[in-house]
mmCIF file of C-alpha atoms and ligand atoms in Angstrom:
data_model
loop_
_atom_site.group_PDB
_atom_site.id
_atom_site.type_symbol
_atom_site.label_atom_id
_atom_site.label_comp_id
_atom_site.label_asym_id
_atom_site.label_seq_id
_atom_site.Cartn_x
_atom_site.Cartn_y
_atom_site.Cartn_z
ATOM 1 C CA MET X 1 -64.228 -1.223 9.788
ATOM 2 C CA GLY X 2 -62.888 -1.205 6.275
ATOM 3 C CA ARG X 3 -64.811 -1.901 3.088
ATOM 4 C CA LEU X 4 -64.990 -5.193 1.217
ATOM 5 C CA VAL X 5 -65.330 -5.105 -2.569
ATOM 6 C CA ALA X 6 -65.388 -8.145 -4.861
ATOM 7 C CA ILE X 7 -64.574 -7.735 -8.555
ATOM 8 C CA GLU X 8 -66.180 -10.386 -10.734
ATOM 9 C CA GLY X 9 -66.268 -11.293 -14.401
ATOM 10 C CA LEU X 10 -65.146 -13.717 -17.071
ATOM 11 C CA ASP X 11 -61.554 -14.806 -17.532
ATOM 12 C CA GLY X 12 -59.778 -12.086 -19.492
ATOM 13 C CA ALA X 13 -62.372 -9.431 -18.601
ATOM 14 C CA GLY X 14 -59.617 -7.407 -16.926
ATOM 15 C CA LYS X 15 -60.299 -8.018 -13.213
ATOM 16 C CA ASN X 16 -56.634 -8.175 -12.284
ATOM 17 C CA THR X 17 -55.821 -5.050 -14.312
ATOM 18 C CA LEU X 18 -58.804 -3.146 -12.880
ATOM 19 C CA THR X 19 -57.931 -4.218 -9.321
ATOM 20 C CA ARG X 20 -54.422 -2.807 -9.759
ATOM 21 C CA ALA X 21 -55.700 0.468 -11.262
ATOM 22 C CA VAL X 22 -58.253 0.937 -8.476
ATOM 23 C CA THR X 23 -55.636 0.105 -5.829
ATOM 24 C CA GLU X 24 -53.297 2.745 -7.245
ATOM 25 C CA ARG X 25 -56.037 5.359 -7.305
ATOM 26 C CA LEU X 26 -57.235 4.628 -3.747
ATOM 27 C CA GLU X 27 -53.669 4.598 -2.418
ATOM 28 C CA ALA X 28 -53.045 7.969 -4.068
ATOM 29 C CA THR X 29 -55.914 9.358 -1.969
ATOM 30 C CA GLY X 30 -54.398 7.966 1.216
ATOM 31 C CA ARG X 31 -56.392 4.757 1.631
ATOM 32 C CA THR X 32 -54.711 1.491 2.587
ATOM 33 C CA VAL X 33 -55.668 -1.331 0.246
ATOM 34 C CA THR X 34 -55.360 -5.085 0.697
ATOM 35 C CA ALA X 35 -55.849 -6.985 -2.567
ATOM 36 C CA LEU X 36 -56.434 -10.742 -2.674
ATOM 37 C CA ALA X 37 -57.220 -13.004 -5.624
ATOM 38 C CA PHE X 38 -59.151 -16.269 -5.688
ATOM 39 C CA PRO X 39 -58.398 -19.055 -6.434
ATOM 40 C CA ARG X 40 -54.817 -17.780 -6.275
ATOM 41 C CA TYR X 41 -54.909 -17.407 -2.492
ATOM 42 C CA GLY X 42 -52.665 -20.477 -2.257
ATOM 43 C CA THR X 43 -54.432 -23.198 -0.247
ATOM 44 C CA GLN X 44 -54.398 -26.895 -1.046
ATOM 45 C CA PHE X 45 -58.126 -26.604 -1.862
ATOM 46 C CA ALA X 46 -57.471 -24.194 -4.708
ATOM 47 C CA ASP X 47 -54.593 -26.367 -5.902
ATOM 48 C CA LEU X 48 -56.923 -29.379 -6.047
ATOM 49 C CA ALA X 49 -59.526 -27.385 -7.964
ATOM 50 C CA ALA X 50 -56.937 -26.025 -10.411
ATOM 51 C CA GLU X 51 -55.547 -29.518 -11.035
ATOM 52 C CA ALA X 52 -59.054 -30.839 -11.633
ATOM 53 C CA LEU X 53 -59.766 -28.046 -14.130
ATOM 54 C CA ARG X 54 -56.621 -29.014 -15.988
ATOM 55 C CA GLY X 55 -57.799 -32.615 -16.166
ATOM 56 C CA GLY X 56 -55.311 -33.944 -13.626
ATOM 57 C CA ASN X 57 -57.734 -35.584 -11.198
ATOM 58 C CA GLY X 58 -59.818 -37.922 -13.295
ATOM 59 C CA ASP X 59 -63.483 -36.970 -13.083
ATOM 60 C CA VAL X 60 -63.245 -34.586 -10.109
ATOM 61 C CA ALA X 61 -64.122 -31.541 -12.221
ATOM 62 C CA ASP X 62 -67.408 -33.190 -13.249
ATOM 63 C CA SER X 63 -68.711 -32.750 -9.717
ATOM 64 C CA VAL X 64 -70.080 -29.225 -9.826
ATOM 65 C CA TYR X 65 -70.914 -28.984 -6.129
ATOM 66 C CA GLY X 66 -67.638 -30.725 -5.196
ATOM 67 C CA MET X 67 -65.723 -28.075 -7.109
ATOM 68 C CA GLY X 68 -67.894 -25.426 -5.460
ATOM 69 C CA LEU X 69 -66.874 -26.735 -2.042
ATOM 70 C CA LEU X 70 -63.152 -26.694 -2.926
ATOM 71 C CA PHE X 71 -63.394 -23.039 -3.964
ATOM 72 C CA ALA X 72 -65.479 -22.301 -0.835
ATOM 73 C CA PHE X 73 -62.903 -23.961 1.483
ATOM 74 C CA ASP X 74 -60.200 -21.832 -0.160
ATOM 75 C CA ARG X 75 -62.166 -18.675 0.662
ATOM 76 C CA GLN X 76 -62.888 -19.907 4.181
ATOM 77 C CA ALA X 77 -59.142 -20.313 4.757
ATOM 78 C CA ALA X 78 -58.630 -16.713 3.645
ATOM 79 C CA ALA X 79 -61.392 -15.296 5.849
ATOM 80 C CA PRO X 80 -59.137 -14.493 8.862
ATOM 81 C CA ASP X 81 -56.869 -12.398 6.594
ATOM 82 C CA ILE X 82 -59.885 -10.580 5.153
ATOM 83 C CA ARG X 83 -61.317 -9.880 8.620
ATOM 84 C CA ALA X 84 -57.940 -8.657 9.898
ATOM 85 C CA ALA X 85 -57.626 -6.235 6.971
ATOM 86 C CA LEU X 86 -61.187 -4.970 7.519
ATOM 87 C CA GLU X 87 -60.418 -4.432 11.204
ATOM 88 C CA ARG X 88 -57.387 -2.337 10.135
ATOM 89 C CA HIS X 89 -59.901 -0.217 8.144
ATOM 90 C CA ASP X 90 -58.366 -1.197 4.835
ATOM 91 C CA VAL X 91 -60.242 -1.285 1.584
ATOM 92 C CA VAL X 92 -60.139 -4.993 0.720
ATOM 93 C CA LEU X 93 -60.339 -5.701 -3.007
ATOM 94 C CA LEU X 94 -61.048 -9.293 -3.997
ATOM 95 C CA ASP X 95 -60.345 -10.501 -7.541
ATOM 96 C CA ARG X 96 -63.187 -13.117 -7.593
ATOM 97 C CA TYR X 97 -65.174 -14.225 -4.536
ATOM 98 C CA ALA X 98 -68.261 -16.343 -3.834
ATOM 99 C CA ALA X 99 -70.179 -15.011 -6.846
ATOM 100 C CA SER X 100 -67.631 -16.778 -9.077
ATOM 101 C CA SER X 101 -68.890 -20.065 -7.671
ATOM 102 C CA ALA X 102 -72.518 -19.058 -8.148
ATOM 103 C CA ALA X 103 -71.866 -18.023 -11.761
ATOM 104 C CA TYR X 104 -69.578 -20.838 -12.928
ATOM 105 C CA SER X 105 -71.439 -23.627 -11.098
ATOM 106 C CA ALA X 106 -74.826 -22.509 -12.398
ATOM 107 C CA ALA X 107 -73.447 -22.155 -15.922
ATOM 108 C CA ARG X 108 -72.209 -25.752 -15.814
ATOM 109 C CA LEU X 109 -75.634 -27.045 -14.751
ATOM 110 C CA HIS X 110 -78.894 -26.463 -16.655
ATOM 111 C CA GLU X 111 -80.492 -23.039 -16.990
ATOM 112 C CA GLY X 112 -83.218 -23.698 -14.423
ATOM 113 C CA ALA X 113 -80.535 -24.347 -11.795
ATOM 114 C CA ASP X 114 -79.410 -20.710 -11.449
ATOM 115 C CA GLY X 115 -81.587 -19.883 -8.454
ATOM 116 C CA ALA X 116 -80.861 -23.120 -6.575
ATOM 117 C CA VAL X 117 -77.096 -22.780 -7.094
ATOM 118 C CA ALA X 118 -77.071 -19.120 -6.080
ATOM 119 C CA GLY X 119 -79.059 -20.027 -2.954
ATOM 120 C CA TRP X 120 -76.709 -22.904 -2.082
ATOM 121 C CA VAL X 121 -73.564 -20.791 -2.468
ATOM 122 C CA ARG X 122 -75.075 -17.972 -0.436
ATOM 123 C CA GLU X 123 -76.244 -20.279 2.367
ATOM 124 C CA THR X 124 -73.022 -22.334 2.447
ATOM 125 C CA GLU X 125 -70.442 -19.565 2.207
ATOM 126 C CA PHE X 126 -72.112 -16.620 3.958
ATOM 127 C CA GLY X 127 -74.573 -18.590 6.123
ATOM 128 C CA ARG X 128 -72.703 -21.641 7.395
ATOM 129 C CA PHE X 129 -69.080 -20.602 6.852
ATOM 130 C CA GLY X 130 -69.771 -17.019 7.914
ATOM 131 C CA LEU X 131 -67.561 -15.452 5.236
ATOM 132 C CA PRO X 132 -67.421 -11.647 5.310
ATOM 133 C CA VAL X 133 -70.205 -10.203 3.138
ATOM 134 C CA PRO X 134 -69.000 -7.768 0.463
ATOM 135 C CA ASP X 135 -70.168 -4.162 0.768
ATOM 136 C CA LEU X 136 -70.115 -4.022 -3.014
ATOM 137 C CA GLN X 137 -69.791 -6.559 -5.818
ATOM 138 C CA VAL X 138 -68.669 -5.362 -9.227
ATOM 139 C CA TYR X 139 -69.446 -7.159 -12.464
ATOM 140 C CA LEU X 140 -66.781 -6.215 -14.985
ATOM 141 C CA ASP X 141 -68.912 -6.717 -18.087
ATOM 142 C CA VAL X 142 -66.845 -6.369 -21.252
ATOM 143 C CA GLY X 143 -68.724 -8.991 -23.282
ATOM 144 C CA VAL X 144 -67.737 -12.566 -23.985
ATOM 145 C CA ALA X 145 -65.843 -11.863 -27.220
ATOM 146 C CA LEU X 146 -63.548 -9.159 -25.815
ATOM 147 C CA ALA X 147 -62.831 -11.184 -22.657
ATOM 148 C CA ALA X 148 -61.904 -14.233 -24.761
ATOM 149 C CA GLU X 149 -59.694 -12.115 -27.033
ATOM 150 C CA ARG X 150 -57.845 -10.625 -24.057
ATOM 151 C CA ALA X 151 -57.436 -14.025 -22.374
ATOM 152 C CA GLN X 152 -56.087 -15.485 -25.598
ATOM 153 C CA ARG X 153 -53.590 -12.642 -26.003
ATOM 154 C CA ARG X 154 -52.469 -12.988 -22.379
ATOM 155 C CA GLU X 155 -52.073 -16.764 -22.790
ATOM 156 C CA ALA X 156 -49.922 -16.231 -25.902
ATOM 157 C CA GLY X 157 -47.597 -13.934 -23.937
ATOM 158 C CA ASP X 158 -47.486 -15.913 -20.693
ATOM 159 C CA ALA X 159 -47.787 -19.700 -20.779
ATOM 160 C CA SER X 160 -48.303 -19.826 -17.010
ATOM 161 C CA ARG X 161 -51.671 -18.102 -17.587
ATOM 162 C CA ALA X 162 -52.905 -20.783 -20.015
ATOM 163 C CA ARG X 163 -56.689 -21.052 -19.924
ATOM 164 C CA ASP X 164 -58.355 -23.990 -18.182
ATOM 165 C CA ALA X 165 -61.258 -26.180 -19.309
ATOM 166 C CA TYR X 166 -63.918 -23.663 -18.143
ATOM 167 C CA GLU X 167 -62.176 -20.800 -19.848
ATOM 168 C CA THR X 168 -61.786 -22.239 -23.336
ATOM 169 C CA ASP X 169 -65.444 -23.320 -23.598
ATOM 170 C CA ALA X 170 -67.126 -20.417 -25.438
ATOM 171 C CA GLY X 171 -70.656 -21.649 -24.700
ATOM 172 C CA LEU X 172 -69.874 -21.952 -21.015
ATOM 173 C CA GLN X 173 -68.362 -18.446 -20.945
ATOM 174 C CA ALA X 174 -71.525 -17.019 -22.542
ATOM 175 C CA ARG X 175 -73.729 -18.823 -19.992
ATOM 176 C CA THR X 176 -71.487 -17.645 -17.157
ATOM 177 C CA GLY X 177 -71.822 -14.059 -18.368
ATOM 178 C CA ALA X 178 -75.613 -14.408 -18.411
ATOM 179 C CA VAL X 179 -75.655 -15.789 -14.860
ATOM 180 C CA TYR X 180 -73.426 -12.911 -13.673
ATOM 181 C CA THR X 181 -75.899 -10.431 -15.186
ATOM 182 C CA GLY X 182 -78.730 -12.130 -13.285
ATOM 183 C CA LEU X 183 -76.764 -12.025 -10.032
ATOM 184 C CA ALA X 184 -76.003 -8.329 -10.493
ATOM 185 C CA GLU X 185 -79.580 -7.447 -11.450
ATOM 186 C CA SER X 186 -81.002 -9.299 -8.450
ATOM 187 C CA ALA X 187 -78.426 -7.722 -6.053
ATOM 188 C CA TRP X 188 -77.356 -11.226 -4.972
ATOM 189 C CA VAL X 189 -76.041 -11.067 -1.356
ATOM 190 C CA SER X 190 -75.244 -7.321 -1.519
ATOM 191 C CA PRO X 191 -75.388 -4.323 -3.890
ATOM 192 C CA TRP X 192 -73.734 -4.686 -7.304
ATOM 193 C CA ARG X 193 -72.306 -2.230 -9.775
ATOM 194 C CA ILE X 194 -71.740 -3.013 -13.441
ATOM 195 C CA HIS X 195 -68.437 -1.712 -14.821
ATOM 196 C CA GLY X 196 -68.290 -1.644 -18.625
ATOM 197 C CA ALA X 197 -65.313 -1.945 -20.972
ATOM 198 C CA ASP X 198 -65.310 1.830 -21.585
ATOM 199 C CA ASP X 199 -65.717 2.876 -17.954
ATOM 200 C CA ALA X 200 -62.657 4.467 -16.364
ATOM 201 C CA PRO X 201 -61.150 2.745 -13.300
ATOM 202 C CA GLU X 202 -61.404 6.144 -11.539
ATOM 203 C CA THR X 203 -65.210 5.935 -11.546
ATOM 204 C CA LEU X 204 -65.029 2.656 -9.637
ATOM 205 C CA ALA X 205 -62.349 3.960 -7.266
ATOM 206 C CA ASP X 206 -64.541 7.004 -6.521
ATOM 207 C CA ALA X 207 -67.585 4.778 -5.907
ATOM 208 C CA ILE X 208 -65.561 2.614 -3.496
ATOM 209 C CA ALA X 209 -64.137 5.649 -1.709
ATOM 210 C CA SER X 210 -67.662 6.935 -1.136
ATOM 211 C CA LEU X 211 -69.090 3.676 0.272
ATOM 212 C CA SER X 212 -70.663 4.654 3.573
HETATM 213 N N1 ADP V 1 -59.024 -2.011 -20.028
HETATM 214 C C1 ADP V 1 -58.201 -2.799 -20.735
HETATM 215 N N2 ADP V 1 -57.860 -2.463 -21.981
HETATM 216 C C2 ADP V 1 -57.057 -3.228 -22.722
HETATM 217 N N3 ADP V 1 -56.514 -4.406 -22.314
HETATM 218 C C3 ADP V 1 -56.815 -4.801 -21.074
HETATM 219 C C4 ADP V 1 -57.678 -4.032 -20.224
HETATM 220 N N4 ADP V 1 -57.821 -4.703 -19.054
HETATM 221 C C5 ADP V 1 -57.081 -5.830 -19.179
HETATM 222 N N5 ADP V 1 -56.471 -5.877 -20.381
HETATM 223 C C6 ADP V 1 -55.575 -6.947 -20.845
HETATM 224 O O1 ADP V 1 -56.377 -8.126 -20.981
HETATM 225 C C7 ADP V 1 -55.697 -9.266 -20.465
HETATM 226 C C8 ADP V 1 -56.536 -9.906 -19.357
HETATM 227 O O2 ADP V 1 -56.606 -9.019 -18.254
HETATM 228 P P1 ADP V 1 -56.604 -9.549 -16.759
HETATM 229 O O3 ADP V 1 -56.659 -8.321 -15.899
HETATM 230 O O4 ADP V 1 -55.502 -10.519 -16.541
HETATM 231 O O5 ADP V 1 -58.031 -10.291 -16.742
HETATM 232 P P2 ADP V 1 -58.708 -11.231 -15.646
HETATM 233 O O6 ADP V 1 -58.008 -10.954 -14.343
HETATM 234 O O7 ADP V 1 -60.144 -10.761 -15.620
HETATM 235 O O8 ADP V 1 -58.590 -12.612 -16.152
HETATM 236 C C9 ADP V 1 -54.335 -8.780 -19.985
HETATM 237 O O9 ADP V 1 -53.387 -9.077 -20.979
HETATM 238 C C10 ADP V 1 -54.524 -7.277 -19.796
HETATM 239 O O10 ADP V 1 -53.333 -6.581 -20.008
HETATM 240 C C1 TYD V 2 -62.829 -18.455 -7.458
HETATM 241 C C2 TYD V 2 -63.583 -19.378 -8.376
HETATM 242 C C3 TYD V 2 -63.118 -19.639 -9.635
HETATM 243 N N1 TYD V 2 -63.796 -20.472 -10.453
HETATM 244 C C4 TYD V 2 -63.219 -20.775 -11.786
HETATM 245 C C5 TYD V 2 -63.160 -19.639 -12.760
HETATM 246 C C6 TYD V 2 -61.993 -20.010 -13.641
HETATM 247 O O1 TYD V 2 -62.424 -20.878 -14.682
HETATM 248 C C7 TYD V 2 -61.092 -20.812 -12.728
HETATM 249 C C8 TYD V 2 -59.801 -20.112 -12.322
HETATM 250 O O2 TYD V 2 -60.019 -18.758 -12.029
HETATM 251 P P1 TYD V 2 -59.051 -17.638 -12.579
HETATM 252 O O3 TYD V 2 -59.533 -16.335 -12.075
HETATM 253 O O4 TYD V 2 -58.890 -17.781 -14.062
HETATM 254 O O5 TYD V 2 -57.694 -17.987 -11.839
HETATM 255 P P2 TYD V 2 -56.221 -18.007 -12.438
HETATM 256 O O6 TYD V 2 -56.038 -16.681 -13.066
HETATM 257 O O7 TYD V 2 -55.387 -18.260 -11.219
HETATM 258 O O8 TYD V 2 -56.215 -19.144 -13.436
HETATM 259 O O9 TYD V 2 -61.871 -21.166 -11.587
HETATM 260 C C9 TYD V 2 -64.968 -21.083 -10.031
HETATM 261 O O10 TYD V 2 -65.576 -21.853 -10.778
HETATM 262 N N2 TYD V 2 -65.449 -20.837 -8.794
HETATM 263 C C10 TYD V 2 -64.799 -20.017 -7.940
HETATM 264 O O11 TYD V 2 -65.265 -19.827 -6.790
#
């Protein structure tokens, strides 16, 4: 079997960039890598969620658990592709996975909800839906200010990457970062590794290559 690694963090943290750098490094050492990104996998569930976040579906985005289900259905639709890649012994790198739901949903509710939300996402996605469990989850922790600055710069250069309602709310981003830290520290679902802004992509690639 291959290895499943989810890369998590705030919008603009650099997940996409890090995924590409790690892919390049692993491929250079002869590994085959399959990289997928959520919610960009391309199902109608992700489209509905994206439209809601851009205010296109009335009050849909106000339903935190409803949004959580849309993102979960999107991942469930991708699960056969993930399993097939793991069976081919690929390293499967996911740019966002279930922890994104745990972090963003909890951040949108009140602080005391973190544990209940994390439990619901875990039970729904890994328990009931049977999604593949990551061997490693990575929290790309560059701080809220740097992530926002990078997202803003990217948005200025590419209008198709304009930030949505979650991503332009500074308070929500700070809360989301705090929930991610709690998930990583409690080893939610599987082991976590924190990757800082100054850490080289090679250190992560080496850690993934040595996953037993
Ligand atoms: N390590 C880095 N140093 C400097 N800029 C970076 C770094 N990682 C990403 N960026 C830039 O920050 C922006 C957001 O990165 P991206 O990978 O798209 O973030 P995410 O996928 O987490 O939203 C991009 O313009 C990217 O070029
Ligand atoms: C995958 C996922 C994303 N999100 C949120 C995080 C972001 O605010 C938003 C979109 O994710 P993002 O990674 O920014 O996608 P894109 O680059 O295609 O715009 O969805 C969740 O709330 N739960 C999830 O399960």
